[in-house]
Short mmCIF file of N, CA and C and ligand atoms in Angstrom, two decimals:
data_model
loop_
_atom_site.label_atom_id
_atom_site.label_comp_id
_atom_site.label_asym_id
_atom_site.label_seq_id
_atom_site.Cartn_x
_atom_site.Cartn_y
_atom_site.Cartn_z
N MET A 1 36.73 56.01 48.00
CA MET A 1 36.15 56.44 49.27
C MET A 1 37.04 57.45 49.97
N ARG A 2 36.40 58.43 50.57
CA ARG A 2 37.14 59.44 51.28
C ARG A 2 37.65 58.92 52.61
N LEU A 3 38.82 59.38 52.97
CA LEU A 3 39.34 59.01 54.28
C LEU A 3 38.72 59.94 55.31
N ILE A 4 37.86 59.42 56.15
CA ILE A 4 37.16 60.29 57.08
C ILE A 4 37.64 60.13 58.52
N SER A 5 38.45 59.13 58.77
CA SER A 5 38.79 58.83 60.16
C SER A 5 39.62 59.93 60.81
N SER A 6 40.26 60.78 60.00
CA SER A 6 41.10 61.82 60.58
C SER A 6 40.33 63.12 60.80
N LEU A 7 39.05 63.14 60.48
CA LEU A 7 38.28 64.36 60.68
C LEU A 7 38.25 64.76 62.15
N LYS A 8 38.40 66.06 62.38
CA LYS A 8 38.27 66.60 63.73
C LYS A 8 37.28 67.76 63.68
N PHE A 9 36.63 68.00 64.79
CA PHE A 9 35.58 69.02 64.80
C PHE A 9 35.77 70.04 65.90
N ILE A 10 35.16 71.22 65.66
CA ILE A 10 34.95 72.17 66.75
C ILE A 10 33.48 72.57 66.67
N VAL A 11 32.79 72.41 67.79
CA VAL A 11 31.34 72.58 67.83
C VAL A 11 31.03 73.90 68.54
N ASP A 12 30.32 74.77 67.86
CA ASP A 12 29.93 76.05 68.44
C ASP A 12 28.93 75.82 69.57
N ASN A 13 28.87 76.76 70.52
CA ASN A 13 27.99 76.51 71.67
C ASN A 13 26.50 76.51 71.31
N ASN A 14 26.14 76.99 70.10
CA ASN A 14 24.73 76.94 69.70
C ASN A 14 24.32 75.57 69.15
N VAL A 15 25.26 74.66 69.01
CA VAL A 15 24.93 73.28 68.60
C VAL A 15 25.70 72.28 69.50
N GLY A 16 25.76 72.62 70.79
CA GLY A 16 26.61 71.89 71.74
C GLY A 16 26.34 70.40 71.83
N LYS A 17 25.09 69.99 71.63
CA LYS A 17 24.75 68.57 71.78
C LYS A 17 25.51 67.69 70.80
N LEU A 18 25.94 68.27 69.69
CA LEU A 18 26.65 67.48 68.68
C LEU A 18 27.98 66.94 69.22
N ALA A 19 28.55 67.62 70.20
CA ALA A 19 29.87 67.20 70.69
C ALA A 19 29.84 65.76 71.20
N LYS A 20 28.83 65.44 72.01
CA LYS A 20 28.78 64.09 72.57
C LYS A 20 28.54 63.03 71.51
N TRP A 21 27.68 63.35 70.58
CA TRP A 21 27.42 62.38 69.50
C TRP A 21 28.69 62.07 68.72
N LEU A 22 29.42 63.13 68.38
CA LEU A 22 30.63 62.94 67.57
C LEU A 22 31.71 62.21 68.34
N ARG A 23 31.81 62.52 69.64
CA ARG A 23 32.78 61.79 70.47
C ARG A 23 32.39 60.33 70.57
N MET A 24 31.08 60.11 70.67
CA MET A 24 30.58 58.73 70.71
C MET A 24 31.01 57.96 69.46
N MET A 25 31.05 58.67 68.34
CA MET A 25 31.48 58.04 67.08
C MET A 25 33.00 57.95 66.99
N GLY A 26 33.68 58.49 67.96
CA GLY A 26 35.14 58.40 67.98
C GLY A 26 35.85 59.59 67.37
N TYR A 27 35.11 60.69 67.11
CA TYR A 27 35.76 61.86 66.52
C TYR A 27 36.22 62.83 67.60
N ASP A 28 37.47 63.24 67.46
CA ASP A 28 38.04 64.27 68.31
C ASP A 28 37.24 65.55 68.09
N THR A 29 36.53 65.99 69.13
CA THR A 29 35.60 67.11 68.98
C THR A 29 35.72 68.10 70.12
N LEU A 30 36.10 69.33 69.80
CA LEU A 30 36.16 70.37 70.82
C LEU A 30 34.81 71.06 70.91
N PHE A 31 34.44 71.43 72.12
CA PHE A 31 33.23 72.20 72.34
C PHE A 31 33.66 73.62 72.65
N PHE A 32 33.26 74.58 71.80
CA PHE A 32 33.69 75.96 71.99
C PHE A 32 32.71 76.68 72.90
N LYS A 33 33.20 77.02 74.10
CA LYS A 33 32.30 77.62 75.09
C LYS A 33 32.28 79.14 75.01
N GLY A 34 33.28 79.72 74.45
CA GLY A 34 33.40 81.18 74.47
C GLY A 34 32.42 81.88 73.53
N SER A 35 32.52 83.20 73.47
CA SER A 35 31.64 83.94 72.57
C SER A 35 32.43 84.66 71.47
N ASP A 36 33.75 84.52 71.54
CA ASP A 36 34.60 85.19 70.56
C ASP A 36 34.81 84.27 69.34
N ASP A 37 34.01 84.56 68.30
CA ASP A 37 34.05 83.71 67.10
C ASP A 37 35.46 83.63 66.50
N SER A 38 36.20 84.74 66.61
CA SER A 38 37.53 84.75 65.99
C SER A 38 38.44 83.70 66.62
N ARG A 39 38.25 83.49 67.91
CA ARG A 39 39.07 82.47 68.57
C ARG A 39 38.70 81.07 68.11
N MET A 40 37.40 80.86 67.91
CA MET A 40 36.97 79.55 67.41
C MET A 40 37.55 79.30 66.02
N VAL A 41 37.48 80.35 65.20
CA VAL A 41 38.00 80.23 63.83
C VAL A 41 39.50 79.96 63.83
N SER A 42 40.24 80.66 64.70
CA SER A 42 41.70 80.45 64.69
C SER A 42 42.06 79.08 65.24
N THR A 43 41.32 78.60 66.25
CA THR A 43 41.57 77.24 66.73
C THR A 43 41.29 76.22 65.63
N ALA A 44 40.19 76.43 64.92
CA ALA A 44 39.83 75.50 63.84
C ALA A 44 40.92 75.47 62.77
N LEU A 45 41.46 76.64 62.45
CA LEU A 45 42.53 76.71 61.44
C LEU A 45 43.80 76.03 61.95
N ASP A 46 44.19 76.36 63.18
CA ASP A 46 45.43 75.80 63.75
C ASP A 46 45.37 74.28 63.83
N GLU A 47 44.21 73.76 64.23
CA GLU A 47 44.11 72.32 64.51
C GLU A 47 43.39 71.56 63.39
N GLU A 48 43.13 72.26 62.29
CA GLU A 48 42.45 71.66 61.13
C GLU A 48 41.14 70.97 61.52
N ARG A 49 40.29 71.72 62.19
CA ARG A 49 38.99 71.20 62.60
C ARG A 49 37.88 71.76 61.74
N VAL A 50 36.85 70.96 61.54
CA VAL A 50 35.65 71.42 60.83
C VAL A 50 34.74 72.12 61.85
N ILE A 51 34.29 73.33 61.49
CA ILE A 51 33.40 74.07 62.39
C ILE A 51 31.95 73.66 62.15
N LEU A 52 31.23 73.39 63.21
CA LEU A 52 29.79 73.15 63.12
C LEU A 52 29.11 74.27 63.89
N THR A 53 28.21 75.00 63.21
CA THR A 53 27.62 76.18 63.84
C THR A 53 26.25 76.50 63.25
N ARG A 54 25.46 77.29 63.98
CA ARG A 54 24.22 77.82 63.42
C ARG A 54 24.38 79.30 63.11
N ASP A 55 25.58 79.81 63.25
CA ASP A 55 25.85 81.24 63.10
C ASP A 55 26.19 81.56 61.63
N THR A 56 25.28 82.27 60.97
CA THR A 56 25.49 82.56 59.54
C THR A 56 26.66 83.52 59.34
N GLN A 57 27.01 84.32 60.37
CA GLN A 57 28.13 85.25 60.23
C GLN A 57 29.45 84.51 59.98
N ILE A 58 29.59 83.38 60.65
CA ILE A 58 30.83 82.62 60.47
C ILE A 58 30.95 82.14 59.02
N MET A 59 29.81 81.78 58.43
CA MET A 59 29.83 81.27 57.06
C MET A 59 30.26 82.35 56.07
N LYS A 60 30.11 83.63 56.47
CA LYS A 60 30.44 84.74 55.56
C LYS A 60 31.90 85.14 55.64
N ARG A 61 32.62 84.61 56.61
CA ARG A 61 34.03 84.97 56.75
C ARG A 61 34.84 84.49 55.54
N ARG A 62 35.80 85.30 55.18
CA ARG A 62 36.57 85.03 53.98
C ARG A 62 37.28 83.67 54.04
N VAL A 63 37.76 83.34 55.23
CA VAL A 63 38.50 82.09 55.40
C VAL A 63 37.59 80.88 55.11
N VAL A 64 36.28 81.08 55.30
CA VAL A 64 35.32 80.01 55.02
C VAL A 64 34.89 80.04 53.55
N THR A 65 34.53 81.22 53.06
CA THR A 65 34.06 81.31 51.68
C THR A 65 35.17 80.94 50.68
N SER A 66 36.43 81.18 51.08
CA SER A 66 37.54 80.84 50.19
C SER A 66 37.84 79.33 50.21
N GLY A 67 37.24 78.63 51.18
CA GLY A 67 37.46 77.19 51.25
C GLY A 67 38.67 76.79 52.07
N ARG A 68 39.34 77.77 52.67
CA ARG A 68 40.51 77.45 53.50
C ARG A 68 40.10 76.72 54.75
N LEU A 69 38.92 77.09 55.24
CA LEU A 69 38.40 76.47 56.46
C LEU A 69 37.03 75.88 56.15
N LYS A 70 36.85 74.63 56.56
CA LYS A 70 35.56 73.98 56.32
C LYS A 70 34.63 74.26 57.50
N ALA A 71 33.43 74.77 57.15
CA ALA A 71 32.42 75.02 58.19
C ALA A 71 31.08 74.54 57.66
N ILE A 72 30.29 73.99 58.55
CA ILE A 72 28.96 73.53 58.15
C ILE A 72 27.92 74.32 58.93
N LEU A 73 27.00 74.93 58.19
CA LEU A 73 25.90 75.67 58.80
C LEU A 73 24.78 74.67 59.13
N ILE A 74 24.55 74.50 60.41
CA ILE A 74 23.54 73.54 60.85
C ILE A 74 22.15 74.18 60.73
N LYS A 75 21.24 73.47 60.06
CA LYS A 75 19.94 74.07 59.74
C LYS A 75 18.92 73.92 60.86
N SER A 76 18.85 72.76 61.46
CA SER A 76 17.78 72.48 62.42
C SER A 76 18.16 72.92 63.83
N ASP A 77 17.14 73.15 64.67
CA ASP A 77 17.45 73.37 66.09
C ASP A 77 17.24 72.10 66.90
N LYS A 78 16.90 71.00 66.23
CA LYS A 78 16.72 69.73 66.92
C LYS A 78 18.00 68.89 66.82
N PRO A 79 18.55 68.50 67.97
CA PRO A 79 19.84 67.78 67.97
C PRO A 79 19.89 66.57 67.04
N GLU A 80 18.79 65.82 66.98
CA GLU A 80 18.85 64.61 66.14
C GLU A 80 18.90 64.95 64.65
N LEU A 81 18.18 66.00 64.26
CA LEU A 81 18.24 66.42 62.85
C LEU A 81 19.60 67.06 62.56
N GLN A 82 20.15 67.73 63.55
CA GLN A 82 21.49 68.32 63.38
C GLN A 82 22.51 67.22 63.10
N MET A 83 22.43 66.16 63.89
CA MET A 83 23.38 65.05 63.73
C MET A 83 23.20 64.40 62.36
N GLN A 84 21.94 64.24 61.97
CA GLN A 84 21.66 63.64 60.67
C GLN A 84 22.27 64.49 59.55
N GLN A 85 22.18 65.81 59.70
CA GLN A 85 22.76 66.69 58.67
C GLN A 85 24.28 66.53 58.60
N VAL A 86 24.93 66.49 59.76
CA VAL A 86 26.40 66.35 59.76
C VAL A 86 26.80 65.03 59.10
N ILE A 87 26.10 63.96 59.46
CA ILE A 87 26.40 62.64 58.89
C ILE A 87 26.23 62.66 57.37
N ASN A 88 25.13 63.27 56.92
CA ASN A 88 24.86 63.31 55.47
C ASN A 88 25.83 64.24 54.73
N ASP A 89 26.03 65.45 55.27
CA ASP A 89 26.86 66.43 54.58
C ASP A 89 28.31 65.94 54.43
N LEU A 90 28.81 65.24 55.44
CA LEU A 90 30.21 64.80 55.40
C LEU A 90 30.33 63.34 55.02
N ASN A 91 29.17 62.71 54.77
CA ASN A 91 29.16 61.30 54.41
C ASN A 91 29.92 60.47 55.45
N LEU A 92 29.58 60.73 56.71
CA LEU A 92 30.28 60.04 57.81
C LEU A 92 29.86 58.58 57.87
N ASP A 93 30.83 57.78 58.22
CA ASP A 93 30.57 56.37 58.43
C ASP A 93 29.95 56.19 59.81
N CYS A 94 28.79 55.57 59.86
CA CYS A 94 28.13 55.40 61.17
C CYS A 94 28.68 54.23 61.96
N GLN A 95 29.75 53.63 61.45
CA GLN A 95 30.49 52.66 62.25
C GLN A 95 31.19 53.42 63.35
N PHE A 96 30.51 53.64 64.45
CA PHE A 96 31.08 54.44 65.51
C PHE A 96 32.10 53.63 66.29
N ARG A 97 32.92 54.34 67.01
CA ARG A 97 33.95 53.70 67.84
C ARG A 97 33.70 54.08 69.29
N PRO A 98 32.76 53.40 69.92
CA PRO A 98 32.47 53.74 71.30
C PRO A 98 33.65 53.39 72.19
N PHE A 99 33.73 54.06 73.32
CA PHE A 99 34.80 53.81 74.27
C PHE A 99 36.15 54.27 73.75
N ALA A 100 36.15 55.17 72.78
CA ALA A 100 37.42 55.70 72.29
C ALA A 100 37.74 57.03 72.95
N ILE A 101 36.71 57.87 73.13
CA ILE A 101 36.92 59.24 73.59
C ILE A 101 35.94 59.58 74.70
N CYS A 102 36.41 60.29 75.73
CA CYS A 102 35.52 60.69 76.83
C CYS A 102 34.45 61.65 76.30
N LEU A 103 33.19 61.34 76.59
CA LEU A 103 32.09 62.17 76.10
C LEU A 103 32.10 63.55 76.75
N GLU A 104 32.71 63.68 77.91
CA GLU A 104 32.70 64.95 78.63
C GLU A 104 33.90 65.82 78.30
N CYS A 105 35.09 65.22 78.19
CA CYS A 105 36.25 66.10 78.01
C CYS A 105 37.13 65.73 76.81
N ASN A 106 36.66 64.89 75.93
CA ASN A 106 37.33 64.69 74.64
C ASN A 106 38.73 64.09 74.77
N GLN A 107 38.96 63.31 75.81
CA GLN A 107 40.26 62.66 76.00
C GLN A 107 40.16 61.20 75.57
N PRO A 108 41.24 60.66 75.00
CA PRO A 108 41.23 59.23 74.67
C PRO A 108 41.08 58.39 75.95
N LEU A 109 40.19 57.40 75.92
CA LEU A 109 39.90 56.58 77.10
C LEU A 109 40.89 55.43 77.22
N LEU A 110 41.11 54.99 78.45
CA LEU A 110 42.04 53.89 78.72
C LEU A 110 41.28 52.67 79.24
N GLU A 111 41.71 51.51 78.80
CA GLU A 111 41.04 50.28 79.25
C GLU A 111 41.35 50.02 80.73
N ARG A 112 40.34 49.51 81.42
CA ARG A 112 40.50 49.16 82.83
C ARG A 112 39.98 47.74 83.05
N SER A 113 40.66 47.03 83.91
CA SER A 113 40.18 45.68 84.21
C SER A 113 39.06 45.77 85.24
N LYS A 114 38.33 44.68 85.36
CA LYS A 114 37.24 44.62 86.32
C LYS A 114 37.74 44.90 87.75
N GLN A 115 38.89 44.34 88.07
CA GLN A 115 39.45 44.54 89.41
C GLN A 115 39.75 46.02 89.68
N GLN A 116 40.21 46.70 88.64
CA GLN A 116 40.59 48.11 88.82
C GLN A 116 39.41 49.03 89.11
N VAL A 117 38.22 48.62 88.70
CA VAL A 117 37.07 49.52 88.90
C VAL A 117 36.20 49.09 90.07
N GLU A 118 36.61 48.05 90.74
CA GLU A 118 35.82 47.57 91.87
C GLU A 118 35.66 48.68 92.91
N GLY A 119 34.43 48.88 93.36
CA GLY A 119 34.18 49.94 94.34
C GLY A 119 33.93 51.30 93.71
N GLN A 120 34.23 51.42 92.42
CA GLN A 120 34.03 52.71 91.74
C GLN A 120 32.81 52.71 90.84
N VAL A 121 32.21 51.56 90.65
CA VAL A 121 30.98 51.48 89.86
C VAL A 121 29.92 50.81 90.74
N PRO A 122 28.63 51.06 90.43
CA PRO A 122 27.58 50.44 91.25
C PRO A 122 27.70 48.91 91.25
N PRO A 123 27.35 48.27 92.37
CA PRO A 123 27.51 46.82 92.50
C PRO A 123 26.83 46.03 91.38
N TYR A 124 25.62 46.43 90.95
CA TYR A 124 24.94 45.65 89.91
C TYR A 124 25.67 45.76 88.58
N VAL A 125 26.33 46.90 88.38
CA VAL A 125 27.13 47.07 87.15
C VAL A 125 28.34 46.15 87.22
N PHE A 126 28.99 46.17 88.38
CA PHE A 126 30.18 45.35 88.56
C PHE A 126 29.88 43.87 88.32
N GLN A 127 28.70 43.45 88.75
CA GLN A 127 28.33 42.04 88.59
C GLN A 127 28.07 41.66 87.14
N THR A 128 27.53 42.61 86.36
CA THR A 128 27.06 42.24 85.02
C THR A 128 27.99 42.67 83.89
N GLN A 129 28.90 43.62 84.15
CA GLN A 129 29.74 44.13 83.06
C GLN A 129 31.19 43.68 83.24
N ASN A 130 31.83 43.38 82.12
CA ASN A 130 33.23 42.96 82.19
C ASN A 130 34.21 43.94 81.54
N GLN A 131 33.67 44.82 80.70
CA GLN A 131 34.55 45.75 79.98
C GLN A 131 34.37 47.17 80.49
N TYR A 132 35.48 47.80 80.84
CA TYR A 132 35.42 49.17 81.33
C TYR A 132 36.53 50.00 80.70
N VAL A 133 36.26 51.30 80.60
CA VAL A 133 37.31 52.24 80.22
C VAL A 133 37.20 53.46 81.14
N GLU A 134 38.34 54.14 81.29
CA GLU A 134 38.36 55.29 82.19
C GLU A 134 38.99 56.49 81.49
N CYS A 135 38.45 57.66 81.80
CA CYS A 135 39.04 58.90 81.28
C CYS A 135 40.18 59.30 82.20
N PRO A 136 41.38 59.54 81.65
CA PRO A 136 42.53 59.90 82.49
C PRO A 136 42.40 61.29 83.09
N VAL A 137 41.48 62.11 82.57
CA VAL A 137 41.36 63.48 83.07
C VAL A 137 40.25 63.60 84.12
N CYS A 138 39.02 63.21 83.76
CA CYS A 138 37.91 63.39 84.71
C CYS A 138 37.64 62.12 85.51
N HIS A 139 38.31 61.04 85.15
CA HIS A 139 38.20 59.74 85.85
C HIS A 139 36.82 59.12 85.81
N ARG A 140 35.99 59.56 84.86
CA ARG A 140 34.73 58.86 84.65
C ARG A 140 35.02 57.46 84.14
N ILE A 141 34.20 56.52 84.58
CA ILE A 141 34.35 55.15 84.09
C ILE A 141 33.14 54.84 83.21
N TYR A 142 33.42 54.29 82.05
CA TYR A 142 32.35 53.97 81.10
C TYR A 142 32.19 52.46 80.97
N TRP A 143 30.93 52.06 80.80
CA TRP A 143 30.63 50.67 80.49
C TRP A 143 29.39 50.67 79.60
N ARG A 144 29.03 49.50 79.10
CA ARG A 144 27.91 49.45 78.16
C ARG A 144 26.56 49.43 78.88
N GLY A 145 26.26 50.49 79.56
CA GLY A 145 24.99 50.58 80.29
C GLY A 145 23.86 51.08 79.42
N THR A 146 22.77 51.43 80.06
CA THR A 146 21.56 51.79 79.30
C THR A 146 21.73 53.10 78.53
N HIS A 147 22.44 54.05 79.13
CA HIS A 147 22.64 55.33 78.45
C HIS A 147 23.44 55.10 77.16
N TRP A 148 24.49 54.29 77.30
CA TRP A 148 25.33 53.95 76.17
C TRP A 148 24.49 53.27 75.08
N GLN A 149 23.64 52.33 75.50
CA GLN A 149 22.81 51.60 74.53
C GLN A 149 21.83 52.51 73.80
N ARG A 150 21.28 53.47 74.55
CA ARG A 150 20.35 54.43 73.92
C ARG A 150 21.06 55.23 72.84
N MET A 151 22.25 55.70 73.17
CA MET A 151 22.99 56.51 72.20
C MET A 151 23.40 55.69 70.97
N THR A 152 23.86 54.47 71.22
CA THR A 152 24.32 53.69 70.06
C THR A 152 23.15 53.26 69.19
N SER A 153 22.00 52.99 69.79
CA SER A 153 20.88 52.58 68.93
C SER A 153 20.40 53.76 68.09
N LYS A 154 20.51 54.98 68.64
CA LYS A 154 20.17 56.15 67.82
C LYS A 154 21.16 56.32 66.68
N LEU A 155 22.44 56.13 66.98
CA LEU A 155 23.45 56.25 65.93
C LEU A 155 23.22 55.21 64.84
N LYS A 156 22.83 54.02 65.24
CA LYS A 156 22.56 52.98 64.24
C LYS A 156 21.42 53.40 63.32
N LYS A 157 20.41 54.04 63.92
CA LYS A 157 19.28 54.51 63.10
C LYS A 157 19.72 55.54 62.08
N PHE A 158 20.62 56.45 62.50
CA PHE A 158 21.15 57.42 61.54
C PHE A 158 21.78 56.68 60.37
N GLY A 159 22.52 55.64 60.67
CA GLY A 159 23.21 54.87 59.64
C GLY A 159 22.24 54.19 58.69
N GLU A 160 21.16 53.62 59.26
CA GLU A 160 20.18 52.95 58.41
C GLU A 160 19.49 53.94 57.50
N TYR A 161 19.18 55.10 58.06
CA TYR A 161 18.51 56.15 57.29
C TYR A 161 19.38 56.57 56.11
N GLN A 162 20.70 56.70 56.41
CA GLN A 162 21.63 57.13 55.38
C GLN A 162 21.72 56.09 54.26
N GLN A 163 21.77 54.81 54.65
CA GLN A 163 21.84 53.75 53.63
C GLN A 163 20.63 53.77 52.73
N LYS A 164 19.47 54.04 53.33
CA LYS A 164 18.24 54.09 52.57
C LYS A 164 18.32 55.21 51.53
N GLU A 165 18.76 56.37 52.01
CA GLU A 165 18.93 57.50 51.10
C GLU A 165 19.86 57.12 49.94
N ASN A 166 20.97 56.48 50.30
CA ASN A 166 21.95 56.10 49.28
C ASN A 166 21.35 55.16 48.25
N SER A 167 20.62 54.16 48.72
CA SER A 167 20.14 53.15 47.79
C SER A 167 19.01 53.71 46.91
N ASP A 168 18.33 54.74 47.41
CA ASP A 168 17.31 55.40 46.58
C ASP A 168 17.96 56.32 45.55
N GLY A 169 19.23 56.53 45.69
CA GLY A 169 19.94 57.38 44.74
C GLY A 169 19.60 58.86 44.85
N ARG A 170 19.14 59.26 46.01
CA ARG A 170 18.72 60.67 46.12
C ARG A 170 19.85 61.56 46.63
N ILE A 171 20.41 61.22 47.71
CA ILE A 171 21.49 62.02 48.33
C ILE A 171 21.22 63.51 48.24
ZN1 LIG B 201 36.74 62.80 80.86
#
């Protein structure tokens, strides 16, 4: 089995939705906001990140065609199909690690006790949730609310789909 836990990504702005999904899975993922492809490529090289893009020009660069830099050309314009392609192409494990990385700014999250978040989360959340994490940069507090559940159930579906493909021997 391939060691995939050390994979890191840089997501082009034409496939920006992938950043949150990958962070949800616990992957260190940069979102490239600029328009200068060369900068994205050099960051990817420096930090050993896989490029995810819909830009065919990037795929033609020598650094990519020679295999020095890994880039994946995303085929679909639908975020869910894009995510499915990344999972399949890289054979990613859908055992995601929620609460590892801030979905907004890609920082490792820190555990917080219930007492520490009192007054910072809605009262009904405080009453029903016991586990919290906080981003040290943007100070967002995360808990297992409905948004989180929606995202994780989608990720689980990706995993089930992948297993089905595997057992059919198609890949
Ligand atoms: Zn943050």
